[in-house]
Amino acid sequence: LVRKKELEMEVSQLKNDNVRLIAENRKLAEVKSDLRRALDCQNGELTDAREYGSNAEYKSSKFLLENQALRKGIESIKNILTEKDLALQDIKLELAHAADKGACLLSERSQYKLSLDISQRDLAESIQRCSELRAELETFTVDLNKVRATKEQVEAENTEKQLKLNNLTRKVDRALVSLSSLVNLEHNDLDMAVKATQDLIRQQNHKIRMQQNSIKHQQDNVHMLRTKYGELEALFDSLSKQKRETGLEMELERTRSSLSSANQSIDQLRSKVLDIGASLREKEETIRSLEDELSECHSKVSVSRTENSVLISRLQHINSRPQISDLVTPIRNSGNSHSFSSVNDDDSILGNLTPNSNGATFHLLEEMRVSASQQIDSLKAGNEKLRCAFEEKERQLNQAVSLFEDTEADFKLLLQLVEKCSSNNTKYGRDMVQVRCKMQRILKW
């Protein structure tokens, strides 16, 4: 378009120059005709001057001079006309070039016109779109005014909610402090309980090993007693053959009854020892299961401690950066106002952490409290099971000890009877001395 304008300006300038040159040529033609008329007049005057005499020579010379001057003027005019013709030819050539350029410009103009039509159609579409956008802008302006009114209302509500949130933040800080101290105390109690339970289990395992060794020795003693009882019974059988000679029938009967009672006591002791061994094996299995439960509980305590530390760090992170947008978002989304529960300074700290005030903090604190209470309950149940098992085992061991004490008393009575029988200086008395020595060795052992 700029080039087209430049070319149009050049063409207009060339046209103006052409018009100006044509006007100058016309003027020159008029001057030439005037000069010709003047020459004709001068030629007539010269003819008249020749006819009128010598006085006209002066006029003729004058006219000749004027004619020469006019000739020089005509020659100069011819030169000017020649130059003008050359300039006119140059202008014609330039006009031909300008016509070619004009044709090119016309073709370009047609293309520009097509593009201008396309641009006009696009402009019409843009104008239509602008009208639509203007209508949408008006609608948006109305909505924006509503949103601004809502925003002012929300800002007023947010100011109130910020005050409540600050109050809640202070409550959460106090709750975190109390909860962390409570968790530390519970962890210390759990550690002490676990250590005490482990020490108790080690002590009971040591007692159980001691009791198992004692029961093994007692079983060996029972086996030896049964062996010695067989020997004593054979000896009493041999001695019964001599009862009529010695006159010790009543003492032998008493001795036999004592040996029978001792044999029954030994049988009872053996059965009780077997029962105690089976019970001890059951208790060992129970203790092993309790140890497994205790180790599992200890691992749960460590895991719970890790979880509690993570939860406390998360609570501190949440409490360190309270976001009012979390409270404003549901208001902006739904357009409804959500009220907070009132928080009083006299209420308990954990009781104020309701789901309406801060859901994430409430659920985290509740999870920590429930987890700690479950772990404490499991440890208490495990300790109660261990205590019951140890009490039952101690009761059975006390029964076994009392049974052994009764058997030892019966054995001592039998030994006294044998000592009485060994005081007789007969073969039967000498045999009873051997029995007494064996029974003393057994009692000492």
Tab-separated table of C-alpha atoms in Angstrom:
chain	number	residue	atom	x	y	z
A	1	LEU	CA	0.000	0.000	0.000
A	2	VAL	CA	2.876	2.389	0.799
A	3	ARG	CA	4.527	1.579	-2.535
A	4	LYS	CA	1.193	2.057	-4.271
A	5	LYS	CA	0.773	5.438	-2.639
A	6	GLU	CA	4.306	6.427	-3.664
A	7	LEU	CA	3.669	5.369	-7.260
A	8	GLU	CA	0.350	7.192	-7.297
A	9	MET	CA	2.104	10.314	-6.033
A	10	GLU	CA	4.771	9.950	-8.744
A	11	VAL	CA	2.089	9.455	-11.428
A	12	SER	CA	0.172	12.508	-10.176
A	13	GLN	CA	3.393	14.535	-10.137
A	14	LEU	CA	4.207	13.368	-13.670
A	15	LYS	CA	0.698	14.284	-14.762
A	16	ASN	CA	1.086	17.717	-13.195
A	17	ASP	CA	4.463	18.161	-14.938
A	18	ASN	CA	2.874	17.067	-18.232
A	19	VAL	CA	0.045	19.564	-17.818
A	20	ARG	CA	2.522	22.278	-16.924
A	21	LEU	CA	4.698	21.459	-19.981
A	22	ILE	CA	1.640	21.448	-22.244
A	23	ALA	CA	0.659	24.857	-20.873
A	24	GLU	CA	4.209	26.142	-21.478
A	25	ASN	CA	4.145	24.713	-25.035
A	26	ARG	CA	0.884	26.531	-25.639
A	27	LYS	CA	2.388	29.729	-24.336
A	28	LEU	CA	5.449	29.237	-26.547
A	29	ALA	CA	3.195	28.547	-29.558
A	30	GLU	CA	1.339	31.788	-28.823
A	31	VAL	CA	4.642	33.615	-28.509
A	32	LYS	CA	5.784	32.025	-31.790
A	33	SER	CA	2.591	33.097	-33.556
A	34	ASP	CA	2.987	36.575	-32.122
A	35	LEU	CA	6.559	36.653	-33.311
A	36	ARG	CA	5.499	35.470	-36.754
A	37	ARG	CA	2.866	38.158	-36.904
A	38	ALA	CA	5.446	40.611	-35.762
A	39	LEU	CA	7.845	39.392	-38.438
A	40	ASP	CA	5.152	39.661	-41.026
A	41	CYS	CA	4.446	43.161	-39.919
A	42	GLN	CA	8.136	43.966	-39.955
A	43	ASN	CA	8.522	42.443	-43.398
A	44	GLY	CA	5.635	44.672	-44.615
A	45	GLU	CA	7.237	47.621	-42.930
A	46	LEU	CA	10.583	46.759	-44.504
A	47	THR	CA	8.894	46.574	-47.881
A	48	ASP	CA	7.282	49.859	-47.219
A	49	ALA	CA	10.636	51.167	-46.024
A	50	ARG	CA	12.330	50.198	-49.244
A	51	GLU	CA	9.636	51.981	-51.089
A	52	TYR	CA	9.813	55.077	-48.968
A	53	GLY	CA	13.424	55.790	-49.307
A	54	SER	CA	16.555	56.176	-47.472
A	55	ASN	CA	14.984	57.351	-44.299
A	56	ALA	CA	13.792	53.874	-43.886
A	57	GLU	CA	17.351	52.406	-43.881
A	58	TYR	CA	17.723	53.471	-40.341
A	59	LYS	CA	14.465	51.765	-39.604
A	60	SER	CA	15.494	48.750	-41.633
A	61	SER	CA	18.818	48.477	-39.851
A	62	LYS	CA	16.921	48.876	-36.662
A	63	PHE	CA	14.478	46.282	-37.737
A	64	LEU	CA	17.343	44.080	-38.897
A	65	LEU	CA	18.865	44.347	-35.502
A	66	GLU	CA	15.512	43.613	-33.966
A	67	ASN	CA	15.057	40.819	-36.511
A	68	GLN	CA	18.421	39.367	-35.546
A	69	ALA	CA	17.507	39.668	-31.979
A	70	LEU	CA	14.210	38.045	-32.793
A	71	ARG	CA	16.022	35.305	-34.719
A	72	LYS	CA	18.297	34.732	-31.808
A	73	GLY	CA	15.209	34.646	-29.614
A	74	ILE	CA	13.532	32.239	-32.022
A	75	GLU	CA	16.640	30.048	-32.071
A	76	SER	CA	16.742	30.084	-28.332
A	77	ILE	CA	13.034	29.335	-28.308
A	78	LYS	CA	13.656	26.477	-30.745
A	79	ASN	CA	16.390	25.178	-28.523
A	80	ILE	CA	14.027	25.461	-25.573
A	81	LEU	CA	11.325	23.707	-27.579
A	82	THR	CA	13.820	20.988	-28.544
A	83	GLU	CA	14.739	20.560	-24.917
A	84	LYS	CA	11.060	20.546	-24.020
A	85	ASP	CA	10.428	17.908	-26.716
A	86	LEU	CA	13.227	15.795	-25.302
A	87	ALA	CA	11.843	16.302	-21.824
A	88	LEU	CA	8.383	15.465	-23.174
A	89	GLN	CA	9.721	12.238	-24.697
A	90	ASP	CA	11.347	11.417	-21.384
A	91	ILE	CA	8.022	12.180	-19.716
A	92	LYS	CA	6.242	9.921	-22.246
A	93	LEU	CA	8.707	7.145	-21.470
A	94	GLU	CA	8.188	7.718	-17.772
A	95	LEU	CA	4.423	7.731	-18.393
A	96	ALA	CA	4.777	4.384	-20.210
A	97	HIS	CA	6.745	3.038	-17.274
A	98	ALA	CA	4.184	4.553	-14.943
A	99	ALA	CA	1.398	2.892	-16.970
A	100	ASP	CA	3.173	-0.452	-16.594
A	101	LYS	CA	3.581	0.206	-12.927
A	102	GLY	CA	-0.068	1.234	-12.802
A	103	ALA	CA	-1.068	-2.082	-14.393
A	104	CYS	CA	1.014	-3.893	-11.819
A	105	LEU	CA	-0.507	-1.707	-9.159
A	106	LEU	CA	-3.974	-2.513	-10.496
A	107	SER	CA	-3.251	-6.229	-10.251
A	108	GLU	CA	-1.891	-5.716	-6.780
A	109	ARG	CA	-4.934	-3.554	-6.061
A	110	SER	CA	-7.220	-6.390	-7.102
A	111	GLN	CA	-5.322	-8.710	-4.767
A	112	TYR	CA	-5.439	-6.080	-2.062
A	113	LYS	CA	-9.140	-5.694	-2.722
A	114	LEU	CA	-9.671	-9.441	-2.286
A	115	SER	CA	-7.649	-9.402	0.917
A	116	LEU	CA	-9.572	-6.288	1.962
A	117	ASP	CA	-12.862	-8.107	1.367
A	118	ILE	CA	-11.592	-11.029	3.473
A	119	SER	CA	-10.437	-8.566	6.133
A	120	GLN	CA	-13.826	-6.862	6.021
A	121	ARG	CA	-15.579	-10.201	6.523
A	122	ASP	CA	-13.210	-10.997	9.391
A	123	LEU	CA	-13.853	-7.529	10.752
A	124	ALA	CA	-17.605	-8.116	10.556
A	125	GLU	CA	-17.186	-11.405	12.403
A	126	SER	CA	-14.948	-9.667	14.936
A	127	ILE	CA	-17.547	-6.950	15.397
A	128	GLN	CA	-20.215	-9.617	15.956
A	129	ARG	CA	-17.929	-11.411	18.393
A	130	CYS	CA	-17.252	-8.101	20.120
A	131	SER	CA	-20.982	-7.536	20.492
A	132	GLU	CA	-21.332	-11.016	21.983
A	133	LEU	CA	-18.366	-10.364	24.272
A	134	ARG	CA	-19.922	-7.052	25.245
A	135	ALA	CA	-23.105	-8.879	26.239
A	136	GLU	CA	-21.053	-11.443	28.157
A	137	LEU	CA	-19.080	-8.621	29.743
A	138	GLU	CA	-22.272	-7.013	30.916
A	139	THR	CA	-23.401	-10.353	32.386
A	140	PHE	CA	-19.965	-10.807	33.944
A	141	THR	CA	-20.148	-7.292	35.351
A	142	VAL	CA	-23.440	-8.144	37.022
A	143	ASP	CA	-21.946	-11.391	38.379
A	144	LEU	CA	-18.824	-9.515	39.454
A	145	ASN	CA	-20.921	-7.064	41.410
A	146	LYS	CA	-22.638	-10.000	43.106
A	147	VAL	CA	-19.254	-11.614	43.774
A	148	ARG	CA	-17.954	-8.362	45.219
A	149	ALA	CA	-20.934	-8.174	47.536
A	150	THR	CA	-20.366	-11.827	48.500
A	151	LYS	CA	-16.650	-11.121	48.925
A	152	GLU	CA	-17.342	-8.286	51.323
A	153	GLN	CA	-19.650	-10.558	53.292
A	154	VAL	CA	-17.055	-13.374	53.238
A	155	GLU	CA	-14.310	-10.985	54.340
A	156	ALA	CA	-16.451	-9.909	57.257
A	157	GLU	CA	-17.083	-13.577	58.121
A	158	ASN	CA	-13.395	-14.419	57.618
A	159	THR	CA	-12.405	-11.726	60.082
A	160	GLU	CA	-14.585	-13.363	62.689
A	161	LYS	CA	-13.364	-16.837	61.711
A	162	GLN	CA	-9.734	-15.655	61.883
A	163	LEU	CA	-10.306	-14.608	65.471
A	164	LYS	CA	-11.858	-17.996	66.219
A	165	LEU	CA	-8.988	-19.725	64.388
A	166	ASN	CA	-6.420	-17.829	66.439
A	167	ASN	CA	-8.224	-18.940	69.598
A	168	LEU	CA	-8.322	-22.507	68.271
A	169	THR	CA	-4.605	-22.305	67.422
A	170	ARG	CA	-3.798	-21.373	70.994
A	171	LYS	CA	-5.954	-24.281	72.173
A	172	VAL	CA	-4.155	-26.646	69.780
A	173	ASP	CA	-0.786	-25.404	71.048
A	174	ARG	CA	-1.789	-26.187	74.610
A	175	ALA	CA	-3.225	-29.527	73.452
A	176	LEU	CA	0.017	-30.381	71.670
A	177	VAL	CA	2.047	-29.576	74.768
A	178	SER	CA	-0.228	-31.638	77.012
A	179	LEU	CA	-0.456	-34.436	74.452
A	180	SER	CA	3.298	-34.590	73.964
A	181	SER	CA	3.826	-34.727	77.747
A	182	LEU	CA	1.098	-37.385	78.018
A	183	VAL	CA	2.652	-39.414	75.198
A	184	ASN	CA	6.096	-39.146	76.805
A	185	LEU	CA	4.680	-40.268	80.167
A	186	GLU	CA	2.862	-43.170	78.509
A	187	HIS	CA	6.017	-44.145	76.648
A	188	ASN	CA	8.024	-44.029	79.876
A	189	ASP	CA	5.356	-46.101	81.650
A	190	LEU	CA	5.307	-48.562	78.776
A	191	ASP	CA	9.100	-48.822	78.815
A	192	MET	CA	9.119	-49.392	82.554
A	193	ALA	CA	6.319	-51.954	82.258
A	194	VAL	CA	8.126	-53.755	79.439
A	195	LYS	CA	11.405	-53.772	81.351
A	196	ALA	CA	9.686	-54.991	84.537
A	197	THR	CA	7.852	-57.697	82.590
A	198	GLN	CA	11.069	-58.797	80.889
A	199	ASP	CA	12.884	-58.950	84.262
A	200	LEU	CA	9.977	-60.898	85.733
A	201	ILE	CA	10.023	-63.308	82.785
A	202	ARG	CA	13.763	-63.830	83.174
A	203	GLN	CA	13.364	-64.463	86.908
A	204	GLN	CA	10.473	-66.868	86.337
A	205	ASN	CA	12.422	-68.661	83.594
A	206	HIS	CA	15.324	-69.058	86.017
A	207	LYS	CA	12.944	-70.343	88.694
A	208	ILE	CA	11.370	-72.712	86.183
A	209	ARG	CA	14.783	-74.081	85.198
A	210	MET	CA	15.669	-74.499	88.873
A	211	GLN	CA	12.355	-76.234	89.519
A	212	GLN	CA	12.791	-78.451	86.482
A	213	ASN	CA	16.217	-79.503	87.738
A	214	SER	CA	14.771	-80.068	91.216
A	215	ILE	CA	11.899	-82.138	89.752
A	216	LYS	CA	14.383	-84.145	87.732
A	217	HIS	CA	16.386	-84.847	90.894
A	218	GLN	CA	13.181	-85.670	92.740
A	219	GLN	CA	12.154	-88.064	89.978
A	220	ASP	CA	15.551	-89.709	90.296
A	221	ASN	CA	15.005	-89.804	94.065
A	222	VAL	CA	11.578	-91.404	93.579
A	223	HIS	CA	13.102	-93.986	91.256
A	224	MET	CA	15.826	-94.712	93.807
A	225	LEU	CA	13.241	-94.836	96.602
A	226	ARG	CA	11.215	-97.344	94.627
A	227	THR	CA	14.367	-99.401	94.087
A	228	LYS	CA	15.246	-99.221	97.765
A	229	TYR	CA	11.644	-100.002	98.629
A	230	GLY	CA	11.908	-103.179	96.542
A	231	GLU	CA	15.049	-104.075	98.365
A	232	LEU	CA	13.411	-103.293	101.724
A	233	GLU	CA	10.350	-105.320	100.790
A	234	ALA	CA	12.532	-108.299	99.886
A	235	LEU	CA	14.399	-107.829	103.124
A	236	PHE	CA	11.122	-107.671	105.064
A	237	ASP	CA	9.949	-110.809	103.280
A	238	SER	CA	13.099	-112.564	104.389
A	239	LEU	CA	12.631	-111.153	107.832
A	240	SER	CA	8.996	-112.277	108.002
A	241	LYS	CA	10.173	-115.873	107.883
A	242	GLN	CA	11.971	-115.244	111.146
A	243	LYS	CA	9.133	-113.390	112.856
A	244	ARG	CA	8.109	-116.385	115.013
A	245	GLU	CA	11.648	-116.860	116.263
A	246	THR	CA	12.241	-113.231	117.103
A	247	GLY	CA	8.793	-112.309	118.345
A	248	LEU	CA	8.790	-109.056	116.353
A	249	GLU	CA	5.618	-109.742	114.391
A	250	MET	CA	3.805	-106.595	115.504
A	251	GLU	CA	6.790	-104.397	114.790
A	252	LEU	CA	7.133	-105.991	111.350
A	253	GLU	CA	3.469	-105.357	110.669
A	254	ARG	CA	3.880	-101.770	111.687
A	255	THR	CA	6.985	-101.509	109.565
A	256	ARG	CA	5.158	-103.128	106.625
A	257	SER	CA	2.234	-100.730	107.022
A	258	SER	CA	4.682	-97.818	107.216
A	259	LEU	CA	6.412	-99.068	104.104
A	260	SER	CA	3.012	-99.429	102.358
A	261	SER	CA	2.065	-95.911	103.324
A	262	ALA	CA	5.511	-94.740	102.205
A	263	ASN	CA	5.022	-96.604	98.910
A	264	GLN	CA	1.626	-94.961	98.450
A	265	SER	CA	3.148	-91.583	99.294
A	266	ILE	CA	5.931	-92.261	96.791
A	267	ASP	CA	3.336	-93.219	94.126
A	268	GLN	CA	1.336	-90.097	94.889
A	269	LEU	CA	4.518	-88.071	94.799
A	270	ARG	CA	5.480	-89.610	91.455
A	271	SER	CA	2.051	-88.887	89.966
A	272	LYS	CA	2.098	-85.352	91.346
A	273	VAL	CA	5.628	-84.859	90.063
A	274	LEU	CA	4.482	-86.006	86.620
A	275	ASP	CA	1.482	-83.694	86.837
A	276	ILE	CA	3.721	-80.850	87.905
A	277	GLY	CA	6.111	-81.615	85.020
A	278	ALA	CA	3.234	-81.559	82.529
A	279	SER	CA	1.901	-78.372	84.098
A	280	LEU	CA	5.374	-76.868	83.965
A	281	ARG	CA	5.652	-77.747	80.291
A	282	GLU	CA	2.278	-76.101	79.681
A	283	LYS	CA	3.399	-73.076	81.660
A	284	GLU	CA	6.616	-72.957	79.648
A	285	GLU	CA	4.573	-72.922	76.452
A	286	THR	CA	2.334	-70.248	77.977
A	287	ILE	CA	5.396	-68.228	78.986
A	288	ARG	CA	6.864	-68.605	75.510
A	289	SER	CA	3.604	-67.377	73.978
A	290	LEU	CA	3.533	-64.532	76.491
A	291	GLU	CA	7.138	-63.695	75.632
A	292	ASP	CA	6.159	-63.630	71.953
A	293	GLU	CA	3.200	-61.410	72.789
A	294	LEU	CA	5.460	-59.212	74.881
A	295	SER	CA	8.003	-58.871	72.064
A	296	GLU	CA	5.169	-58.152	69.656
A	297	CYS	CA	3.776	-55.600	72.095
A	298	HIS	CA	7.244	-54.083	72.451
A	299	SER	CA	7.514	-53.771	68.659
A	300	LYS	CA	4.019	-52.256	68.612
A	301	VAL	CA	5.129	-49.796	71.275
A	302	SER	CA	8.161	-48.792	69.203
A	303	VAL	CA	6.004	-48.488	66.077
A	304	SER	CA	3.452	-46.511	68.060
A	305	ARG	CA	6.174	-44.250	69.360
A	306	THR	CA	7.349	-43.614	65.807
A	307	GLU	CA	3.761	-43.003	64.661
A	308	ASN	CA	3.144	-40.690	67.616
A	309	SER	CA	6.296	-38.703	66.833
A	310	VAL	CA	5.202	-38.459	63.186
A	311	LEU	CA	1.694	-37.410	64.241
A	312	ILE	CA	3.096	-34.821	66.649
A	313	SER	CA	5.364	-33.431	63.919
A	314	ARG	CA	2.373	-33.318	61.551
A	315	LEU	CA	0.290	-31.568	64.205
A	316	GLN	CA	3.070	-29.065	64.826
A	317	HIS	CA	3.388	-28.512	61.074
A	318	ILE	CA	-0.360	-27.975	60.751
A	319	ASN	CA	-0.438	-25.750	63.803
A	320	SER	CA	2.598	-23.703	62.709
A	321	ARG	CA	0.905	-22.632	59.457
A	322	PRO	CA	-2.870	-22.289	59.882
A	323	GLN	CA	-4.526	-21.690	56.524
A	324	ILE	CA	-7.669	-19.574	56.502
A	325	SER	CA	-8.248	-20.696	52.882
A	326	ASP	CA	-9.236	-24.117	54.214
A	327	LEU	CA	-12.083	-22.416	56.021
A	328	VAL	CA	-12.971	-20.007	53.192
A	329	THR	CA	-12.979	-22.556	50.349
A	330	PRO	CA	-16.271	-24.262	51.282
A	331	ILE	CA	-17.874	-20.828	51.671
A	332	ARG	CA	-16.768	-19.797	48.193
A	333	ASN	CA	-17.794	-23.081	46.686
A	334	SER	CA	-21.246	-23.332	48.194
A	335	GLY	CA	-22.039	-19.754	49.155
A	336	ASN	CA	-23.189	-20.885	52.615
A	337	SER	CA	-21.654	-19.786	55.870
A	338	HIS	CA	-20.208	-22.520	58.111
A	339	SER	CA	-20.176	-21.680	61.770
A	340	PHE	CA	-17.479	-22.744	64.197
A	341	SER	CA	-18.224	-24.311	67.523
A	342	SER	CA	-17.700	-21.949	70.403
A	343	VAL	CA	-14.497	-22.453	72.390
A	344	ASN	CA	-14.456	-21.639	76.084
A	345	ASP	CA	-11.294	-21.257	78.100
A	346	ASP	CA	-12.789	-23.256	80.990
A	347	ASP	CA	-13.414	-26.376	78.876
A	348	SER	CA	-10.918	-29.182	78.461
A	349	ILE	CA	-8.387	-28.785	75.676
A	350	LEU	CA	-9.035	-32.078	73.967
A	351	GLY	CA	-12.786	-31.651	74.307
A	352	ASN	CA	-12.665	-28.426	72.319
A	353	LEU	CA	-11.005	-30.091	69.324
A	354	THR	CA	-14.266	-30.969	67.622
A	355	PRO	CA	-14.602	-31.944	63.942
A	356	ASN	CA	-16.365	-28.622	63.286
A	357	SER	CA	-13.357	-26.645	64.497
A	358	ASN	CA	-10.457	-28.474	62.847
A	359	GLY	CA	-11.069	-31.958	61.457
A	360	ALA	CA	-7.472	-32.945	60.694
A	361	THR	CA	-6.183	-32.002	64.164
A	362	PHE	CA	-9.079	-33.725	65.898
A	363	HIS	CA	-8.630	-36.984	63.987
A	364	LEU	CA	-4.868	-37.027	64.555
A	365	LEU	CA	-5.259	-36.471	68.304
A	366	GLU	CA	-8.014	-39.072	68.467
A	367	GLU	CA	-5.856	-41.628	66.608
A	368	MET	CA	-2.957	-40.990	68.990
A	369	ARG	CA	-5.170	-41.340	72.055
A	370	VAL	CA	-6.864	-44.532	70.814
A	371	SER	CA	-3.537	-46.104	69.785
A	372	ALA	CA	-1.929	-45.335	73.154
A	373	SER	CA	-4.941	-46.645	75.088
A	374	GLN	CA	-5.005	-49.847	72.996
A	375	GLN	CA	-1.307	-50.445	73.606
A	376	ILE	CA	-1.694	-49.841	77.337
A	377	ASP	CA	-4.686	-52.212	77.479
A	378	SER	CA	-2.782	-54.913	75.573
A	379	LEU	CA	0.210	-54.565	77.911
A	380	LYS	CA	-2.048	-54.700	80.961
A	381	ALA	CA	-3.774	-57.829	79.608
A	382	GLY	CA	-0.391	-59.480	78.893
A	383	ASN	CA	0.892	-58.613	82.358
A	384	GLU	CA	-2.310	-59.973	83.911
A	385	LYS	CA	-1.906	-63.245	81.994
A	386	LEU	CA	1.719	-63.548	83.135
A	387	ARG	CA	0.744	-62.828	86.738
A	388	CYS	CA	-2.013	-65.473	86.693
A	389	ALA	CA	0.317	-68.038	85.096
A	390	PHE	CA	3.073	-67.341	87.638
A	391	GLU	CA	0.633	-67.541	90.563
A	392	GLU	CA	-0.706	-70.898	89.312
A	393	LYS	CA	2.811	-72.248	88.856
A	394	GLU	CA	3.843	-71.041	92.321
A	395	ARG	CA	0.777	-72.715	93.842
A	396	GLN	CA	1.612	-76.039	92.164
A	397	LEU	CA	5.247	-75.799	93.262
A	398	ASN	CA	4.136	-75.108	96.838
A	399	GLN	CA	1.954	-78.236	96.664
A	400	ALA	CA	4.902	-80.271	95.408
A	401	VAL	CA	7.150	-78.901	98.166
A	402	SER	CA	4.534	-79.745	100.829
A	403	LEU	CA	4.185	-83.246	99.330
A	404	PHE	CA	7.949	-83.778	99.486
A	405	GLU	CA	8.005	-82.526	103.060
A	406	ASP	CA	5.239	-85.008	104.031
A	407	THR	CA	7.108	-87.841	102.283
A	408	GLU	CA	10.316	-86.896	104.095
A	409	ALA	CA	8.479	-86.974	107.452
A	410	ASP	CA	7.041	-90.427	106.683
A	411	PHE	CA	10.510	-91.610	105.650
A	412	LYS	CA	11.970	-90.314	108.940
A	413	LEU	CA	9.265	-92.157	110.910
A	414	LEU	CA	10.089	-95.343	108.999
A	415	LEU	CA	13.761	-94.779	109.774
A	416	GLN	CA	12.986	-94.454	113.490
A	417	LEU	CA	11.050	-97.758	113.351
A	418	VAL	CA	13.955	-99.440	111.601
A	419	GLU	CA	16.338	-98.088	114.266
A	420	LYS	CA	14.114	-99.628	116.946
A	421	CYS	CA	14.142	-102.930	115.123
A	422	SER	CA	17.937	-102.794	114.666
A	423	SER	CA	18.473	-102.590	118.446
A	424	ASN	CA	17.765	-106.356	118.713
A	425	ASN	CA	20.998	-108.349	118.645
A	426	THR	CA	19.743	-111.016	116.286
A	427	LYS	CA	20.065	-111.778	112.597
A	428	TYR	CA	16.915	-109.799	112.014
A	429	GLY	CA	18.424	-106.878	114.017
A	430	ARG	CA	21.645	-107.049	111.988
A	431	ASP	CA	19.603	-107.005	108.766
A	432	MET	CA	17.648	-104.007	110.036
A	433	VAL	CA	20.952	-102.233	110.719
A	434	GLN	CA	21.817	-102.628	107.045
A	435	VAL	CA	18.373	-101.293	106.118
A	436	ARG	CA	18.885	-98.350	108.478
A	437	CYS	CA	22.240	-97.511	106.914
A	438	LYS	CA	20.736	-97.561	103.431
A	439	MET	CA	17.807	-95.403	104.556
A	440	GLN	CA	20.179	-92.898	106.185
A	441	ARG	CA	22.214	-92.659	103.012
A	442	ILE	CA	18.979	-92.105	101.059
A	443	LEU	CA	17.811	-89.434	103.510
A	444	LYS	CA	21.197	-87.711	103.422
A	445	TRP	CA	21.171	-87.787	99.641
